[in-house]
Amino acid sequence: DGRFWLKSDSCAVAVGHVLLQEQMDHGKLTLKIIRYGSRLLPRGIENAHIAVKEFFGICIACNRQKAFMLRGPAVVVTDNQYVIYFMSNKASMDTQIAKRLIKMRATIAMFNLEFRLAGTKDMPFADYLSRIGVNGDVMKKRFEMAKQRKDEKKMRKLLEEPIKGYKIQIPKITM
């Protein structure tokens, strides 16, 4: 019933996203996790500018969650200022980065998207998912098994484990 929020983030080798939906919970508006995903970057994008990686992640997320994203207006949250600037149509289009982003923007033209800027600390789940590819499929498989068992305690433990010295605090997960 509520509006969708797509939080997407990118790291050096992977992208991650989480799709949330506004829902009323005991008279209070909350964001509930609907779906999430991550994937490694293709070789052609690995060495690209971070704005290209971030926008690639947004395009992948929108197309993977197409069934939800086509239902109405959605908010896309990113921590990359250049993506926000580019989507405001104020960016100069003569740079190589902008030319690459224009091609990618065509893949999400069908969606009614509003772009917002957030800090990395406001997107810990998407940030974490973008780093799953760094640690391989073992952690992802362990997380999926915990989710299937609806073991929230195990899911939280897996999400709070350090990733190469990187520790995050995850808000309460709702299923």
Backbone as a chain_set.jsonl record, in Angstrom:
{"seq": "DGRFWLKSDSCAVAVGHVLLQEQMDHGKLTLKIIRYGSRLLPRGIENAHIAVKEFFGICIACNRQKAFMLRGPAVVVTDNQYVIYFMSNKASMDTQIAKRLIKMRATIAMFNLEFRLAGTKDMPFADYLSRIGVNGDVMKKRFEMAKQRKDEKKMRKLLEEPIKGYKIQIPKITM", "coords": {"N": [[0.814, -1.191, 0.0], [1.963, 1.25, 0.746], [4.476, 3.71, -0.21], [7.462, 2.836, -2.025], [10.88, 2.437, -1.071], [14.107, 2.493, -2.226], [17.217, 1.538, -1.363], [20.474, 1.809, -2.277], [23.84, 0.761, -2.677], [27.366, 0.833, -3.364], [30.504, -0.817, -3.603], [34.03, -1.393, -4.078], [34.015, -3.748, -5.648], [31.439, -4.811, -5.792], [27.794, -4.487, -5.733], [24.972, -3.573, -3.722], [21.575, -3.745, -2.581], [18.559, -2.71, -0.934], [15.109, -3.1, -0.718], [12.491, -1.29, 0.541], [9.298, -0.723, 2.132], [6.852, 1.683, 2.895], [4.861, 1.291, 5.706], [2.045, 1.082, 7.894], [2.365, 0.608, 11.302], [0.945, -0.237, 14.132], [-0.246, 2.324, 14.202], [1.918, 3.876, 13.556], [4.16, 5.11, 11.151], [6.337, 3.065, 9.403], [9.311, 1.668, 7.904], [9.474, -1.235, 6.131], [11.408, -4.108, 5.365], [11.305, -5.429, 2.176], [12.495, -6.767, -0.044], [15.837, -7.761, -0.986], [19.189, -7.595, -2.346], [22.333, -8.504, -3.914], [25.277, -8.225, -5.955], [28.22, -9.083, -7.798], [30.298, -6.694, -9.433], [30.408, -6.293, -13.003], [33.285, -6.935, -15.101], [33.786, -4.733, -16.811], [32.86, -2.563, -15.397], [34.164, -2.511, -12.98], [36.541, -0.924, -12.809], [35.598, 1.595, -13.166], [34.5, 5.021, -12.562], [33.356, 5.934, -9.274], [30.766, 7.003, -9.237], [29.625, 5.908, -11.521], [29.613, 3.211, -10.799], [27.856, 3.324, -8.591], [25.483, 4.219, -9.863], [25.086, 2.143, -11.65], [24.48, 0.129, -9.824], [22.01, 1.087, -8.886], [20.486, 0.9, -11.235], [20.547, -1.903, -11.66], [19.229, -2.745, -9.319], [16.672, -1.521, -9.611], [15.72, -2.842, -11.905], [15.768, -5.509, -11.067], [13.843, -5.434, -9.088], [11.564, -4.799, -10.427], [8.797, -5.494, -10.545], [7.766, -4.402, -8.2], [8.659, -1.746, -8.327], [7.344, -0.612, -10.486], [4.83, -0.079, -9.585], [4.255, 2.445, -8.663], [5.228, 5.798, -7.619], [8.6, 5.911, -6.429], [11.196, 6.152, -3.989], [14.585, 6.671, -4.352], [17.466, 6.075, -2.632], [20.711, 7.186, -2.201], [24.241, 7.359, -1.48], [25.868, 8.909, -2.967], [26.803, 11.935, -4.153], [27.223, 12.857, -6.777], [25.556, 11.288, -8.375], [23.037, 12.174, -7.535], [23.231, 14.86, -8.345], [23.545, 14.48, -11.111], [21.054, 13.3, -11.764], [19.413, 15.447, -11.319], [19.4, 16.86, -13.607], [21.111, 18.986, -13.996], [23.712, 18.586, -14.444], [26.733, 18.879, -16.348], [26.908, 17.643, -19.589], [29.14, 16.853, -20.973], [31.183, 15.348, -19.964], [33.02, 12.249, -19.666], [32.049, 10.52, -17.721], [29.397, 11.41, -17.372], [28.366, 10.825, -19.914], [28.428, 8.053, -19.88], [26.649, 7.572, -17.795], [24.279, 8.56, -18.887], [23.606, 6.637, -20.8], [23.046, 4.499, -19.091], [20.91, 5.567, -17.675], [18.763, 5.391, -19.382], [17.883, 2.804, -19.042], [16.347, 2.843, -16.771], [14.32, 4.575, -17.22], [11.611, 4.053, -17.331], [10.6, 4.021, -14.783], [9.075, 5.81, -12.053], [10.883, 7.804, -10.337], [12.241, 9.289, -7.414], [15.063, 10.905, -6.333], [17.213, 10.811, -3.52], [19.664, 12.033, -1.233], [21.778, 10.427, 1.092], [23.714, 9.683, 4.018], [26.313, 7.202, 4.456], [26.012, 6.004, 6.933], [23.29, 6.024, 7.217], [22.411, 4.013, 5.662], [23.006, 1.245, 6.372], [22.346, -1.475, 5.809], [22.174, -1.761, 2.986], [24.767, -0.974, 2.405], [26.224, -2.993, 3.664], [25.328, -5.233, 2.198], [26.469, -4.665, -0.255], [29.009, -5.439, 0.169], [29.084, -8.162, 0.446], [29.887, -9.691, -1.731], [32.635, -9.402, -1.588], [33.445, -11.132, 0.422], [32.747, -13.598, -0.55], [30.506, -16.383, -1.369], [29.857, -17.828, 0.87], [29.131, -16.462, 3.277], [26.775, -15.261, 2.376], [25.189, -17.49, 1.843], [24.966, -18.549, 4.446], [23.506, -16.472, 5.627], [21.112, -16.586, 4.141], [20.186, -19.12, 4.907], [19.689, -18.665, 7.623], [17.671, -16.793, 7.356], [15.651, -18.311, 6.131], [15.032, -20.012, 8.223], [13.937, -18.182, 9.825], [15.461, -17.049, 11.806], [16.104, -14.545, 13.554], [18.006, -13.661, 15.4], [20.375, -14.984, 14.628], [20.603, -13.893, 12.056], [21.054, -11.2, 12.668], [23.512, -11.47, 13.989], [25.17, -12.385, 11.917], [25.032, -10.156, 10.257], [26.266, -8.251, 11.8], [28.86, -9.067, 11.992], [32.329, -8.369, 11.595], [33.633, -7.037, 8.564], [36.472, -7.354, 7.059], [37.568, -5.601, 9.013], [35.513, -3.766, 9.152], [32.817, -2.592, 10.836], [29.359, -2.537, 11.474], [26.273, -1.21, 12.717], [23.179, -2.673, 12.759], [19.811, -1.859, 12.205], [16.717, -3.039, 13.787], [15.478, -5.918, 12.232], [12.736, -6.598, 10.175], [10.373, -9.049, 9.175]], "CA": [[0.0, 0.0, 0.0], [2.799, 2.433, 0.888], [5.509, 4.03, -1.191], [8.669, 2.03, -1.935], [12.175, 3.091, -0.901], [15.195, 1.643, -2.68], [18.512, 2.008, -0.88], [21.482, 1.11, -3.048], [25.209, 1.181, -2.39], [28.379, 0.162, -4.145], [31.888, -0.788, -3.109], [34.991, -1.551, -5.171], [33.786, -4.906, -6.514], [30.063, -5.318, -5.754], [26.703, -3.567, -5.415], [23.924, -4.162, -2.901], [20.395, -2.894, -2.434], [17.458, -3.188, -0.108], [13.836, -2.475, -1.07], [11.641, -1.133, 1.72], [7.985, -0.16, 1.859], [6.206, 2.384, 4.005], [3.691, 0.575, 6.217], [1.584, 1.514, 9.21], [2.569, -0.418, 12.324], [0.366, 0.285, 15.376], [-0.453, 3.762, 14.06], [3.196, 4.557, 13.31], [4.695, 4.83, 9.828], [7.654, 2.427, 9.459], [9.817, 1.092, 6.664], [9.659, -2.689, 6.265], [12.206, -4.706, 4.306], [10.518, -6.264, 1.27], [13.444, -7.615, -0.757], [17.197, -7.25, -1.014], [20.047, -8.349, -3.243], [23.682, -8.019, -4.173], [25.971, -8.921, -7.032], [29.537, -8.576, -8.14], [30.324, -5.811, -10.603], [31.052, -6.883, -14.181], [34.65, -6.434, -15.299], [33.784, -3.426, -17.477], [32.463, -1.518, -14.448], [35.034, -2.551, -11.803], [37.519, 0.162, -12.789], [34.914, 2.844, -13.504], [34.319, 6.033, -11.515], [32.409, 5.465, -8.25], [29.401, 7.407, -9.619], [29.157, 4.908, -12.49], [29.313, 2.005, -10.02], [26.633, 3.586, -7.805], [24.331, 4.281, -10.763], [24.908, 0.77, -12.133], [23.774, -0.567, -8.748], [20.62, 1.553, -8.886], [19.839, 0.303, -12.412], [20.372, -3.336, -11.39], [18.201, -2.883, -8.285], [15.36, -1.182, -10.189], [15.288, -3.886, -12.828], [15.499, -6.736, -10.295], [12.628, -5.222, -8.294], [10.655, -4.155, -11.377], [7.391, -5.746, -10.195], [7.404, -3.456, -7.147], [9.005, -0.382, -8.715], [6.389, -0.1, -11.467], [3.535, 0.155, -8.936], [4.027, 3.863, -8.384], [6.456, 6.546, -7.33], [9.518, 5.305, -5.478], [12.316, 6.986, -3.569], [15.884, 6.007, -4.444], [18.399, 6.71, -1.697], [22.11, 6.887, -2.49], [25.189, 8.184, -0.735], [26.751, 9.523, -3.949], [26.294, 13.251, -4.547], [27.252, 13.039, -8.221], [24.346, 10.658, -8.924], [21.94, 13.114, -7.272], [23.463, 16.011, -9.223], [23.271, 14.028, -12.475], [19.618, 13.084, -11.933], [18.716, 16.736, -11.259], [19.526, 17.398, -14.955], [21.941, 20.186, -13.99], [25.094, 18.194, -14.713], [27.21, 19.105, -17.703], [26.846, 16.357, -20.264], [30.299, 16.646, -21.83], [32.184, 14.492, -19.33], [32.922, 10.823, -19.974], [31.191, 9.905, -16.708], [28.004, 11.752, -17.695], [27.969, 10.084, -21.113], [28.169, 6.67, -19.475], [25.438, 7.573, -16.976], [23.127, 8.786, -19.775], [23.249, 5.331, -21.369], [22.427, 3.684, -18.036], [19.643, 6.171, -17.262], [17.715, 4.908, -20.285], [17.366, 1.515, -18.561], [15.4, 3.043, -15.664], [13.426, 5.667, -17.602], [10.207, 3.644, -17.163], [10.213, 4.131, -13.38], [8.839, 7.139, -11.494], [11.829, 7.799, -9.23], [12.693, 10.507, -6.744], [16.386, 10.604, -5.786], [17.58, 11.507, -2.286], [21.015, 11.799, -0.749], [21.89, 10.006, 2.495], [25.048, 9.261, 4.403], [26.492, 5.751, 4.551], [25.483, 5.532, 8.219], [21.835, 5.909, 7.078], [22.12, 2.89, 4.769], [23.929, 0.158, 6.736], [21.997, -2.759, 5.219], [22.611, -1.724, 1.581], [26.225, -0.909, 2.44], [26.685, -4.335, 4.0], [25.053, -6.132, 1.077], [27.413, -4.387, -1.337], [30.296, -6.044, 0.529], [28.981, -9.621, 0.521], [30.705, -10.246, -2.801], [34.035, -9.387, -1.163], [33.685, -12.3, 1.277], [32.333, -14.824, -1.225], [29.13, -16.839, -1.244], [29.646, -18.549, 2.125], [28.362, -15.633, 4.191], [25.435, -15.081, 1.803], [24.456, -18.744, 2.064], [24.65, -18.617, 5.873], [22.447, -15.503, 5.883], [19.881, -17.118, 3.548], [19.728, -20.231, 5.75], [19.13, -18.058, 8.836], [16.409, -16.148, 6.974], [14.663, -19.373, 5.915], [14.633, -20.504, 9.544], [13.404, -17.002, 10.534], [16.314, -16.909, 12.972], [16.501, -13.133, 13.548], [19.225, -13.508, 16.198], [21.484, -15.411, 13.771], [20.724, -12.908, 10.983], [21.705, -10.011, 13.242], [24.915, -11.809, 14.261], [25.874, -12.395, 10.633], [25.11, -8.79, 9.737], [27.145, -7.438, 12.635], [30.239, -9.557, 11.927], [33.2, -7.435, 10.884], [34.058, -7.356, 7.208], [37.795, -6.75, 6.893], [37.709, -4.481, 9.927], [34.4, -2.839, 8.988], [31.734, -3.001, 11.733], [28.183, -1.68, 11.36], [25.135, -1.511, 13.59], [22.009, -2.879, 11.929], [18.542, -1.681, 12.929], [15.887, -4.238, 13.912], [15.022, -6.455, 10.955], [11.36, -7.104, 10.201], [10.144, -9.989, 8.068]], "C": [[0.866, 1.267, 0.0], [3.833, 2.573, -0.21], [6.746, 3.152, -0.947], [9.898, 2.923, -1.816], [13.236, 2.095, -1.324], [16.509, 2.265, -2.217], [19.577, 1.153, -1.561], [22.856, 1.648, -2.702], [26.177, 0.31, -3.178], [29.706, 0.205, -3.408], [32.789, -1.067, -4.305], [34.621, -2.671, -6.145], [32.342, -5.399, -6.566], [29.068, -4.196, -5.475], [25.679, -4.315, -4.574], [22.758, -3.203, -2.8], [19.393, -3.546, -1.489], [16.215, -2.396, -0.514], [12.966, -2.47, 0.174], [10.297, -0.556, 1.286], [7.457, 0.512, 3.106], [4.963, 1.607, 4.409], [3.326, 1.138, 7.578], [1.729, 0.341, 10.177], [2.13, 0.17, 13.654], [0.256, 1.816, 15.328], [0.813, 4.561, 13.776], [3.721, 4.141, 11.939], [6.108, 4.262, 9.956], [8.048, 1.952, 8.068], [10.104, -0.384, 6.911], [10.48, -3.197, 5.083], [11.317, -5.643, 3.494], [11.438, -7.273, 0.569], [14.826, -6.98, -0.684], [18.015, -8.086, -1.987], [21.428, -7.731, -3.35], [24.25, -8.794, -5.344], [27.337, -8.298, -7.241], [29.425, -7.678, -9.365], [30.929, -6.551, -11.792], [32.428, -6.245, -14.397], [34.699, -5.05, -15.928], [33.459, -2.27, -16.545], [33.429, -1.44, -13.268], [35.99, -1.369, -11.695], [36.897, 1.522, -13.103], [34.872, 3.792, -12.298], [33.249, 5.545, -10.542], [30.964, 5.855, -8.589], [28.798, 6.413, -10.617], [28.787, 3.62, -11.762], [28.016, 2.167, -9.236], [25.4, 3.56, -8.704], [24.042, 2.914, -11.367], [24.128, -0.04, -11.099], [22.308, -0.192, -8.684], [19.865, 0.926, -10.052], [19.56, -1.182, -12.201], [19.227, -3.536, -10.391], [16.811, -2.596, -8.843], [14.847, -2.288, -11.094], [15.028, -5.215, -12.127], [14.189, -6.63, -9.523], [11.525, -4.57, -9.133], [9.182, -4.319, -10.998], [6.902, -4.778, -9.12], [7.573, -2.012, -7.622], [8.021, 0.225, -9.712], [5.032, 0.24, -10.846], [3.239, 1.625, -8.657], [5.326, 4.573, -8.088], [7.29, 5.845, -6.257], [10.643, 6.286, -5.167], [13.584, 6.143, -3.664], [16.85, 6.787, -3.563], [19.807, 6.239, -2.032], [23.005, 7.77, -1.643], [26.184, 8.875, -1.664], [26.154, 10.827, -4.465], [26.258, 13.442, -6.057], [26.019, 12.421, -8.874], [23.146, 11.583, -8.723], [22.034, 14.317, -8.214], [23.123, 15.656, -10.667], [21.768, 13.878, -12.717], [18.819, 14.383, -11.838], [18.751, 17.451, -12.607], [20.306, 18.707, -15.011], [23.381, 19.869, -14.371], [25.479, 18.511, -16.15], [27.354, 17.749, -18.372], [28.069, 16.069, -21.119], [31.364, 15.747, -21.196], [31.955, 13.041, -19.718], [31.992, 10.117, -18.988], [29.726, 10.149, -17.046], [27.52, 10.99, -18.92], [27.64, 8.633, -20.776], [26.87, 6.574, -18.663], [24.177, 7.775, -17.82], [22.66, 7.463, -20.371], [22.54, 4.462, -20.328], [21.06, 4.236, -17.64], [18.485, 5.702, -18.13], [17.105, 3.603, -19.788], [16.374, 1.668, -17.414], [14.402, 4.163, -15.957], [11.953, 5.328, -17.36], [9.686, 3.827, -15.737], [10.021, 5.583, -12.965], [9.672, 7.246, -10.212], [12.119, 9.199, -8.711], [14.017, 10.139, -6.075], [16.664, 11.453, -4.555], [18.984, 11.099, -1.862], [20.978, 11.41, 0.723], [23.341, 9.659, 2.775], [25.11, 7.742, 4.5], [25.917, 5.216, 5.856], [23.96, 5.389, 8.192], [21.438, 4.713, 6.225], [22.972, 1.673, 5.12], [23.62, -1.164, 6.047], [22.456, -2.823, 3.764], [24.136, -1.715, 1.502], [26.806, -2.294, 2.723], [26.493, -5.292, 2.823], [26.01, -5.898, -0.085], [28.758, -5.046, -1.066], [30.242, -7.563, 0.649], [29.852, -10.271, -0.54], [32.173, -10.31, -2.435], [34.362, -10.651, -0.38], [33.235, -13.618, 0.651], [30.911, -15.227, -0.876], [28.841, -17.517, 0.092], [28.779, -17.737, 3.075], [26.925, -15.448, 3.684], [24.592, -16.333, 2.045], [24.058, -18.884, 3.535], [23.501, -17.667, 6.212], [21.107, -16.024, 5.352], [19.305, -18.26, 4.391], [19.092, -19.689, 7.033], [17.787, -17.411, 8.525], [15.309, -17.191, 6.773], [14.152, -19.928, 7.236], [13.981, -19.403, 10.38], [14.149, -16.799, 11.846], [16.884, -15.477, 12.986], [17.806, -12.92, 14.314], [20.457, -13.883, 15.361], [21.702, -14.41, 12.634], [21.451, -11.665, 11.49], [23.187, -10.273, 13.496], [25.723, -11.794, 12.968], [26.047, -10.982, 10.088], [26.066, -7.915, 10.538], [28.587, -7.921, 12.652], [31.097, -8.553, 11.17], [33.567, -7.949, 9.493], [35.377, -6.632, 7.0], [37.931, -5.491, 7.746], [36.573, -3.479, 9.875], [33.227, -3.337, 9.818], [30.574, -2.024, 11.594], [27.146, -2.113, 12.383], [23.889, -1.569, 12.703], [20.749, -2.634, 12.748], [17.745, -2.978, 12.952], [15.344, -4.649, 12.541], [13.599, -6.946, 11.119], [11.164, -8.008, 8.99], [8.71, -9.954, 7.655]], "O": [[0.536, 2.244, -0.672], [4.033, 1.673, -1.026], [7.038, 2.775, 0.188], [9.952, 4.015, -2.382], [13.26, 0.968, -0.829], [16.867, 3.37, -2.625], [19.579, -0.072, -1.435], [23.023, 2.844, -2.462], [25.846, -0.799, -3.599], [29.992, 1.154, -2.677], [32.334, -0.98, -5.445], [34.886, -2.557, -7.342], [32.046, -6.326, -7.32], [29.441, -3.106, -5.04], [25.532, -5.532, -4.693], [22.93, -1.989, -2.918], [19.392, -4.76, -1.282], [16.264, -1.173, -0.638], [12.73, -3.512, 0.785], [10.177, 0.025, 0.208], [7.587, 0.0, 4.218], [4.114, 1.298, 3.573], [4.187, 1.609, 8.321], [1.275, -0.77, 9.903], [2.846, 0.978, 14.245], [0.614, 2.507, 16.282], [0.779, 5.791, 13.757], [3.725, 2.956, 11.605], [6.98, 4.897, 10.548], [7.21, 1.851, 7.172], [10.884, -0.734, 7.797], [10.277, -2.773, 3.945], [10.663, -6.531, 4.041], [11.185, -8.478, 0.591], [14.962, -5.801, -0.358], [17.585, -9.161, -2.404], [21.659, -6.595, -2.936], [23.772, -9.877, -5.684], [27.571, -7.138, -6.904], [28.566, -7.88, -10.223], [31.853, -7.346, -11.623], [32.688, -5.139, -13.922], [35.587, -4.264, -15.597], [33.751, -1.118, -16.865], [33.508, -0.4, -12.614], [36.223, -0.864, -10.597], [37.621, 2.5, -13.286], [35.171, 3.401, -11.169], [32.334, 4.823, -10.939], [30.036, 5.116, -8.263], [27.605, 6.115, -10.561], [27.766, 3.005, -12.068], [27.178, 1.266, -9.214], [24.388, 2.952, -8.355], [22.881, 2.562, -11.574], [23.226, -0.801, -11.449], [21.453, -1.048, -8.456], [18.734, 0.472, -9.885], [18.475, -1.667, -12.52], [18.363, -4.389, -10.592], [15.871, -3.345, -8.578], [13.665, -2.632, -11.051], [14.155, -5.973, -12.551], [13.501, -7.632, -9.327], [10.661, -3.874, -8.6], [8.404, -3.372, -11.122], [5.738, -4.378, -9.135], [6.727, -1.16, -7.349], [7.88, 1.446, -9.776], [4.17, 0.795, -11.528], [2.086, 1.996, -8.438], [6.406, 4.015, -8.285], [6.758, 5.266, -5.31], [10.989, 7.137, -5.987], [13.648, 5.038, -3.124], [17.028, 7.995, -3.723], [20.063, 5.039, -2.134], [22.574, 8.811, -1.147], [27.218, 9.368, -1.215], [25.122, 10.822, -5.135], [25.365, 14.114, -6.573], [25.491, 12.98, -9.835], [22.334, 11.757, -9.632], [21.038, 14.736, -8.803], [22.485, 16.443, -11.368], [21.267, 14.285, -13.765], [17.656, 14.414, -12.241], [18.188, 18.538, -12.74], [20.174, 19.462, -15.975], [24.181, 20.777, -14.595], [24.653, 18.421, -17.058], [27.872, 16.81, -17.769], [28.048, 15.132, -21.917], [32.355, 15.423, -21.85], [30.839, 12.648, -20.058], [31.237, 9.224, -19.372], [28.91, 9.228, -17.015], [26.371, 10.551, -18.954], [26.695, 8.057, -21.315], [26.095, 5.63, -18.818], [23.125, 7.222, -17.502], [21.46, 7.197, -20.44], [21.564, 3.778, -20.636], [20.153, 3.473, -17.308], [17.349, 5.624, -17.663], [15.942, 3.317, -20.072], [15.635, 0.732, -17.109], [13.718, 4.643, -15.053], [11.133, 6.233, -17.2], [8.477, 3.793, -15.506], [10.711, 6.476, -13.456], [9.229, 6.835, -9.139], [12.227, 10.158, -9.476], [14.082, 9.162, -5.329], [16.391, 12.653, -4.539], [19.426, 9.976, -2.102], [20.232, 11.996, 1.508], [24.105, 9.372, 1.854], [24.08, 7.078, 4.612], [25.391, 4.104, 5.892], [23.392, 4.709, 9.047], [20.249, 4.427, 6.08], [23.612, 1.113, 4.23], [24.544, -1.911, 5.728], [23.056, -3.813, 3.345], [24.725, -2.367, 0.639], [27.774, -2.708, 2.085], [27.391, -6.067, 2.493], [26.33, -6.831, -0.822], [29.566, -5.197, -1.983], [31.264, -8.19, 0.928], [30.488, -11.293, -0.279], [32.891, -11.184, -2.921], [35.462, -11.186, -0.514], [33.344, -14.662, 1.293], [30.201, -14.504, -0.177], [27.677, -17.757, 0.412], [27.804, -18.252, 3.621], [25.977, -15.474, 4.468], [23.42, -16.239, 2.41], [22.937, -19.294, 3.837], [22.619, -18.017, 6.997], [20.085, -15.918, 6.03], [18.091, -18.357, 4.569], [18.066, -20.202, 7.478], [16.865, -17.473, 9.338], [14.17, -16.985, 7.193], [12.977, -20.274, 7.356], [13.529, -19.648, 11.498], [13.559, -16.43, 12.861], [17.988, -15.229, 12.501], [18.624, -12.088, 13.92], [21.465, -13.176, 15.388], [22.843, -14.109, 12.282], [22.348, -11.144, 10.828], [24.025, -9.405, 13.25], [26.829, -11.256, 12.928], [27.09, -10.653, 9.524], [26.614, -6.947, 10.012], [29.449, -7.278, 13.251], [30.634, -7.949, 10.202], [33.782, -9.144, 9.289], [35.393, -5.42, 6.787], [38.357, -4.445, 7.258], [36.665, -2.425, 10.505], [32.689, -4.407, 9.533], [30.784, -0.811, 11.595], [27.153, -3.252, 12.85], [23.589, -0.616, 11.984], [20.626, -3.143, 13.863], [18.061, -3.914, 12.218], [14.819, -3.824, 11.794], [13.284, -7.635, 12.089], [11.718, -7.762, 7.919], [8.313, -10.673, 6.738]]}, "num_chains": 1, "name": "protein.A"}
